[in-house]
DNA sequence: CAATTTTCATTTGTCAGACATTTAAAAGTC
DNA sequence: GACTTTTAAATGTCTGACAAATGAAAATTG
């Protein structure tokens, strides 16, 4: 691991990159302890605060964890699916909010990905996944449910559908797409009338998944996508009119 | 923005979270300048190195950028699709390498997502996308191409297919899935014989995309997926036998 | 001897202050 | 007015120090 003292980049960025590369390359393996901050600062010939800035960069990406004390230090962290979910959601959310992505584009991406999971989920879902979907549908029918709670339940429903595919890599990929859409979805579910229709469409999806009917699940998702687009257009039109 | 000095977490982690929340919530908007490090250290009642550690955490996630000089400082960064690609690829790569994900699982996820793009790409691809696909196929036929170069060309081919859908959100999601698979794909493409077959299958995909044939593209992708699985099983068997 | 307590060295977390470097604006000069 | 110099502000980096956590070794105790 070496750095170029003449580079224009920050030393801490270079050091972080050097360690990151070592982890990706496999020179540093999971749970391996990195040299202490003092040793690293000597190795790279920089001060301890600079090393610390580099380590914090890596910690922000969940690549390392630190522990205080005699046997403490920085350890290569096993990147869990849960960690990755969180980063994926944060990144996707900011990506959508900062880049003027049209509702149509985001919606298309989300349903395209979800439809990729549906056939697998129809084949492999277990009783738990189905029960979660039904429970969330039931929650959605409750009077007096706030828009936020309705949307959270919506996310949970789709999450169960995706998890039903039994493929953690797919679940990870979808987490960002589904959760990042929540703020946008919030806009279009605030009338009682649209809720009823959405719940019906959710029911159709659950029915198809229960019947282990891949084509039916796909068709039901397309229905939901079309209705979502329709609602969004209504909201846009109403907003433009007002 | 406030922090809890009694929390068990690092101060720099808390400060980073507070600023991150402010960005997500919209209290800090794109290109807005954060207070200087000196002002932040006064606001949070911590030292400047601690503030800097917090800022480096945010920089690692591309949430801020810093600039030196009189009018410099830390600015809220517009998270570009390109930035997000990079993070997505790094995260996906490490996720696969650190979590004993089976080849079958990773492969299934990758092709499920790619098949979600194929119909859209068949409808919307332009001449450039098609030309890139053809060029990469041609590159793959060249004698003496290293395994690494072949895989890179493979990635570029699939990237063009995905980009043909014209949906940057989809492209972003797929970037991780396709690129993270590259090391795994490396294993199974090192015989000249498999290259020929892969190139044929790539040709079939390109033909379907050129003909704007969604179903044909889907079928061709399924063929490629099946062949990929078959090759992987051969490699496993050979490795077990040896 | 076994169990418990204490001590201690190691490591990260935090702080204070200083200097170097970069940058753009302000002041000065022709 | 155009160019040069100065200056102030900000980040980048360093030094040195102390606090706090933590596990292991040493000392103590029954």
PDB file of C-alpha atoms in Angstrom, chain B residues 35-159:
ATOM      1  CA  UNK B  35     -20.566  26.703   7.648  1.00  0.00           C
ATOM      2  CA  UNK B  36     -16.781  26.701   7.839  1.00  0.00           C
ATOM      3  CA  UNK B  37     -15.057  24.063   9.921  1.00  0.00           C
ATOM      4  CA  UNK B  38     -14.379  26.649  12.598  1.00  0.00           C
ATOM      5  CA  UNK B  39     -18.039  27.651  12.719  1.00  0.00           C
ATOM      6  CA  UNK B  40     -19.203  24.046  12.808  1.00  0.00           C
ATOM      7  CA  UNK B  41     -16.811  23.217  15.615  1.00  0.00           C
ATOM      8  CA  UNK B  42     -18.237  26.137  17.574  1.00  0.00           C
ATOM      9  CA  UNK B  43     -21.835  25.181  16.750  1.00  0.00           C
ATOM     10  CA  UNK B  44     -21.442  21.563  17.867  1.00  0.00           C
ATOM     11  CA  UNK B  45     -19.000  22.512  20.634  1.00  0.00           C
ATOM     12  CA  UNK B  46     -16.303  20.140  19.448  1.00  0.00           C
ATOM     13  CA  UNK B  47     -12.812  20.574  18.102  1.00  0.00           C
ATOM     14  CA  UNK B  48     -11.965  21.149  14.479  1.00  0.00           C
ATOM     15  CA  UNK B  49     -10.400  17.705  13.892  1.00  0.00           C
ATOM     16  CA  UNK B  50     -13.658  16.122  15.051  1.00  0.00           C
ATOM     17  CA  UNK B  51     -15.635  18.255  12.616  1.00  0.00           C
ATOM     18  CA  UNK B  52     -13.208  17.314   9.874  1.00  0.00           C
ATOM     19  CA  UNK B  53     -13.670  13.611  10.558  1.00  0.00           C
ATOM     20  CA  UNK B  54     -17.406  14.130  10.190  1.00  0.00           C
ATOM     21  CA  UNK B  55     -16.962  15.987   6.894  1.00  0.00           C
ATOM     22  CA  UNK B  56     -14.692  13.251   5.537  1.00  0.00           C
ATOM     23  CA  UNK B  57     -17.404  10.717   6.259  1.00  0.00           C
ATOM     24  CA  UNK B  58     -19.827  12.746   4.175  1.00  0.00           C
ATOM     25  CA  UNK B  59     -17.246  13.235   1.440  1.00  0.00           C
ATOM     26  CA  UNK B  60     -16.800   9.452   1.250  1.00  0.00           C
ATOM     27  CA  UNK B  61     -20.482   9.203   0.320  1.00  0.00           C
ATOM     28  CA  UNK B  62     -20.175  12.008  -2.240  1.00  0.00           C
ATOM     29  CA  UNK B  63     -22.640  14.057  -0.199  1.00  0.00           C
ATOM     30  CA  UNK B  64     -20.295  17.036   0.014  1.00  0.00           C
ATOM     31  CA  UNK B  65     -17.295  18.366  -1.832  1.00  0.00           C
ATOM     32  CA  UNK B  66     -14.664  20.684  -0.397  1.00  0.00           C
ATOM     33  CA  UNK B  67     -12.766  23.535  -1.914  1.00  0.00           C
ATOM     34  CA  UNK B  68      -9.806  25.394  -0.539  1.00  0.00           C
ATOM     35  CA  UNK B  69      -9.217  29.080  -0.629  1.00  0.00           C
ATOM     36  CA  UNK B  70     -10.931  32.314   0.343  1.00  0.00           C
ATOM     37  CA  UNK B  71     -14.374  31.428  -1.015  1.00  0.00           C
ATOM     38  CA  UNK B  72     -13.868  27.748  -0.338  1.00  0.00           C
ATOM     39  CA  UNK B  73     -15.546  25.456   2.118  1.00  0.00           C
ATOM     40  CA  UNK B  74     -17.754  22.386   2.068  1.00  0.00           C
ATOM     41  CA  UNK B  75     -20.652  22.372  -0.378  1.00  0.00           C
ATOM     42  CA  UNK B  76     -23.596  20.066  -0.691  1.00  0.00           C
ATOM     43  CA  UNK B  77     -22.783  17.943  -3.700  1.00  0.00           C
ATOM     44  CA  UNK B  78     -25.241  17.019  -6.396  1.00  0.00           C
ATOM     45  CA  UNK B  79     -25.087  13.238  -6.329  1.00  0.00           C
ATOM     46  CA  UNK B  80     -24.582  12.345  -9.975  1.00  0.00           C
ATOM     47  CA  UNK B  81     -25.549   9.066 -11.559  1.00  0.00           C
ATOM     48  CA  UNK B  82     -21.868   8.513 -12.216  1.00  0.00           C
ATOM     49  CA  UNK B  83     -20.983   8.907  -8.534  1.00  0.00           C
ATOM     50  CA  UNK B  84     -23.804   6.552  -7.655  1.00  0.00           C
ATOM     51  CA  UNK B  85     -22.619   3.979 -10.224  1.00  0.00           C
ATOM     52  CA  UNK B  86     -19.221   3.893  -8.591  1.00  0.00           C
ATOM     53  CA  UNK B  87     -20.553   3.423  -5.087  1.00  0.00           C
ATOM     54  CA  UNK B  88     -23.033   0.831  -6.274  1.00  0.00           C
ATOM     55  CA  UNK B  89     -20.309  -1.176  -7.975  1.00  0.00           C
ATOM     56  CA  UNK B  90     -17.984  -1.066  -4.986  1.00  0.00           C
ATOM     57  CA  UNK B  91     -20.746  -2.054  -2.591  1.00  0.00           C
ATOM     58  CA  UNK B  92     -22.073  -4.850  -4.779  1.00  0.00           C
ATOM     59  CA  UNK B  93     -18.616  -6.249  -5.405  1.00  0.00           C
ATOM     60  CA  UNK B  94     -17.785  -6.401  -1.722  1.00  0.00           C
ATOM     61  CA  UNK B  95     -21.215  -7.728  -0.856  1.00  0.00           C
ATOM     62  CA  UNK B  96     -20.717 -10.671  -3.186  1.00  0.00           C
ATOM     63  CA  UNK B  97     -17.114 -11.349  -2.205  1.00  0.00           C
ATOM     64  CA  UNK B  98     -17.747 -11.175   1.547  1.00  0.00           C
ATOM     65  CA  UNK B  99     -21.004 -13.069   1.885  1.00  0.00           C
ATOM     66  CA  UNK B 100     -20.533 -16.432   0.255  1.00  0.00           C
ATOM     67  CA  UNK B 101     -23.265 -15.697  -2.266  1.00  0.00           C
ATOM     68  CA  UNK B 102     -23.642 -18.699  -4.539  1.00  0.00           C
ATOM     69  CA  UNK B 103     -22.970 -18.269  -8.198  1.00  0.00           C
ATOM     70  CA  UNK B 104     -26.534 -19.381  -8.906  1.00  0.00           C
ATOM     71  CA  UNK B 105     -27.997 -16.651  -6.702  1.00  0.00           C
ATOM     72  CA  UNK B 106     -25.853 -13.893  -8.133  1.00  0.00           C
ATOM     73  CA  UNK B 107     -26.457 -15.102 -11.664  1.00  0.00           C
ATOM     74  CA  UNK B 108     -30.205 -15.285 -11.180  1.00  0.00           C
ATOM     75  CA  UNK B 109     -30.346 -11.762  -9.793  1.00  0.00           C
ATOM     76  CA  UNK B 110     -28.224 -10.381 -12.551  1.00  0.00           C
ATOM     77  CA  UNK B 111     -30.207 -11.903 -15.409  1.00  0.00           C
ATOM     78  CA  UNK B 112     -33.568 -11.207 -13.785  1.00  0.00           C
ATOM     79  CA  UNK B 113     -32.671  -7.526 -13.653  1.00  0.00           C
ATOM     80  CA  UNK B 114     -31.177  -7.489 -17.111  1.00  0.00           C
ATOM     81  CA  UNK B 115     -34.241  -9.160 -18.569  1.00  0.00           C
ATOM     82  CA  UNK B 116     -36.280  -6.376 -17.016  1.00  0.00           C
ATOM     83  CA  UNK B 117     -34.344  -3.946 -19.210  1.00  0.00           C
ATOM     84  CA  UNK B 118     -34.309  -5.944 -22.409  1.00  0.00           C
ATOM     85  CA  UNK B 119     -37.876  -5.244 -23.613  1.00  0.00           C
ATOM     86  CA  UNK B 120     -37.442  -1.533 -22.975  1.00  0.00           C
ATOM     87  CA  UNK B 121     -34.106  -1.568 -24.742  1.00  0.00           C
ATOM     88  CA  UNK B 122     -35.589  -3.366 -27.748  1.00  0.00           C
ATOM     89  CA  UNK B 123     -38.140  -0.592 -28.079  1.00  0.00           C
ATOM     90  CA  UNK B 124     -35.966   2.414 -27.375  1.00  0.00           C
ATOM     91  CA  UNK B 125     -32.375   1.646 -28.234  1.00  0.00           C
ATOM     92  CA  UNK B 126     -30.781   4.018 -30.712  1.00  0.00           C
ATOM     93  CA  UNK B 127     -28.120   3.404 -33.337  1.00  0.00           C
ATOM     94  CA  UNK B 128     -25.324   4.167 -30.886  1.00  0.00           C
ATOM     95  CA  UNK B 129     -26.368   1.490 -28.449  1.00  0.00           C
ATOM     96  CA  UNK B 130     -26.582  -1.044 -31.230  1.00  0.00           C
ATOM     97  CA  UNK B 131     -23.240   0.015 -32.668  1.00  0.00           C
ATOM     98  CA  UNK B 132     -21.578  -0.374 -29.276  1.00  0.00           C
ATOM     99  CA  UNK B 133     -23.017  -3.848 -28.877  1.00  0.00           C
ATOM    100  CA  UNK B 134     -21.798  -4.885 -32.325  1.00  0.00           C
ATOM    101  CA  UNK B 135     -18.380  -3.359 -31.733  1.00  0.00           C
ATOM    102  CA  UNK B 136     -17.965  -5.223 -28.462  1.00  0.00           C
ATOM    103  CA  UNK B 137     -19.009  -8.483 -30.072  1.00  0.00           C
ATOM    104  CA  UNK B 138     -16.388  -7.875 -32.740  1.00  0.00           C
ATOM    105  CA  UNK B 139     -13.769  -7.170 -30.116  1.00  0.00           C
ATOM    106  CA  UNK B 140     -14.653 -10.444 -28.424  1.00  0.00           C
ATOM    107  CA  UNK B 141     -13.863 -12.399 -31.575  1.00  0.00           C
ATOM    108  CA  UNK B 142     -10.272 -11.163 -31.686  1.00  0.00           C
ATOM    109  CA  UNK B 143      -7.556 -13.715 -31.141  1.00  0.00           C
ATOM    110  CA  UNK B 144      -5.199 -13.192 -28.253  1.00  0.00           C
ATOM    111  CA  UNK B 145      -7.634 -11.153 -26.235  1.00  0.00           C
ATOM    112  CA  UNK B 146      -6.863 -11.570 -22.545  1.00  0.00           C
ATOM    113  CA  UNK B 147      -9.513 -12.953 -20.214  1.00  0.00           C
ATOM    114  CA  UNK B 148      -9.679  -9.621 -18.441  1.00  0.00           C
ATOM    115  CA  UNK B 149     -10.204  -7.756 -21.712  1.00  0.00           C
ATOM    116  CA  UNK B 150     -12.843 -10.249 -22.802  1.00  0.00           C
ATOM    117  CA  UNK B 151     -14.736  -9.765 -19.547  1.00  0.00           C
ATOM    118  CA  UNK B 152     -14.450  -5.991 -19.759  1.00  0.00           C
ATOM    119  CA  UNK B 153     -15.889  -6.159 -23.261  1.00  0.00           C
ATOM    120  CA  UNK B 154     -18.622  -8.439 -21.965  1.00  0.00           C
ATOM    121  CA  UNK B 155     -19.511  -5.848 -19.336  1.00  0.00           C
ATOM    122  CA  UNK B 156     -19.497  -3.081 -21.949  1.00  0.00           C
ATOM    123  CA  UNK B 157     -21.826  -5.116 -24.157  1.00  0.00           C
ATOM    124  CA  UNK B 158     -24.349  -5.623 -21.399  1.00  0.00           C
ATOM    125  CA  UNK B 159     -23.950  -2.042 -20.302  1.00  0.00           C
TER     126      UNK B 159
END
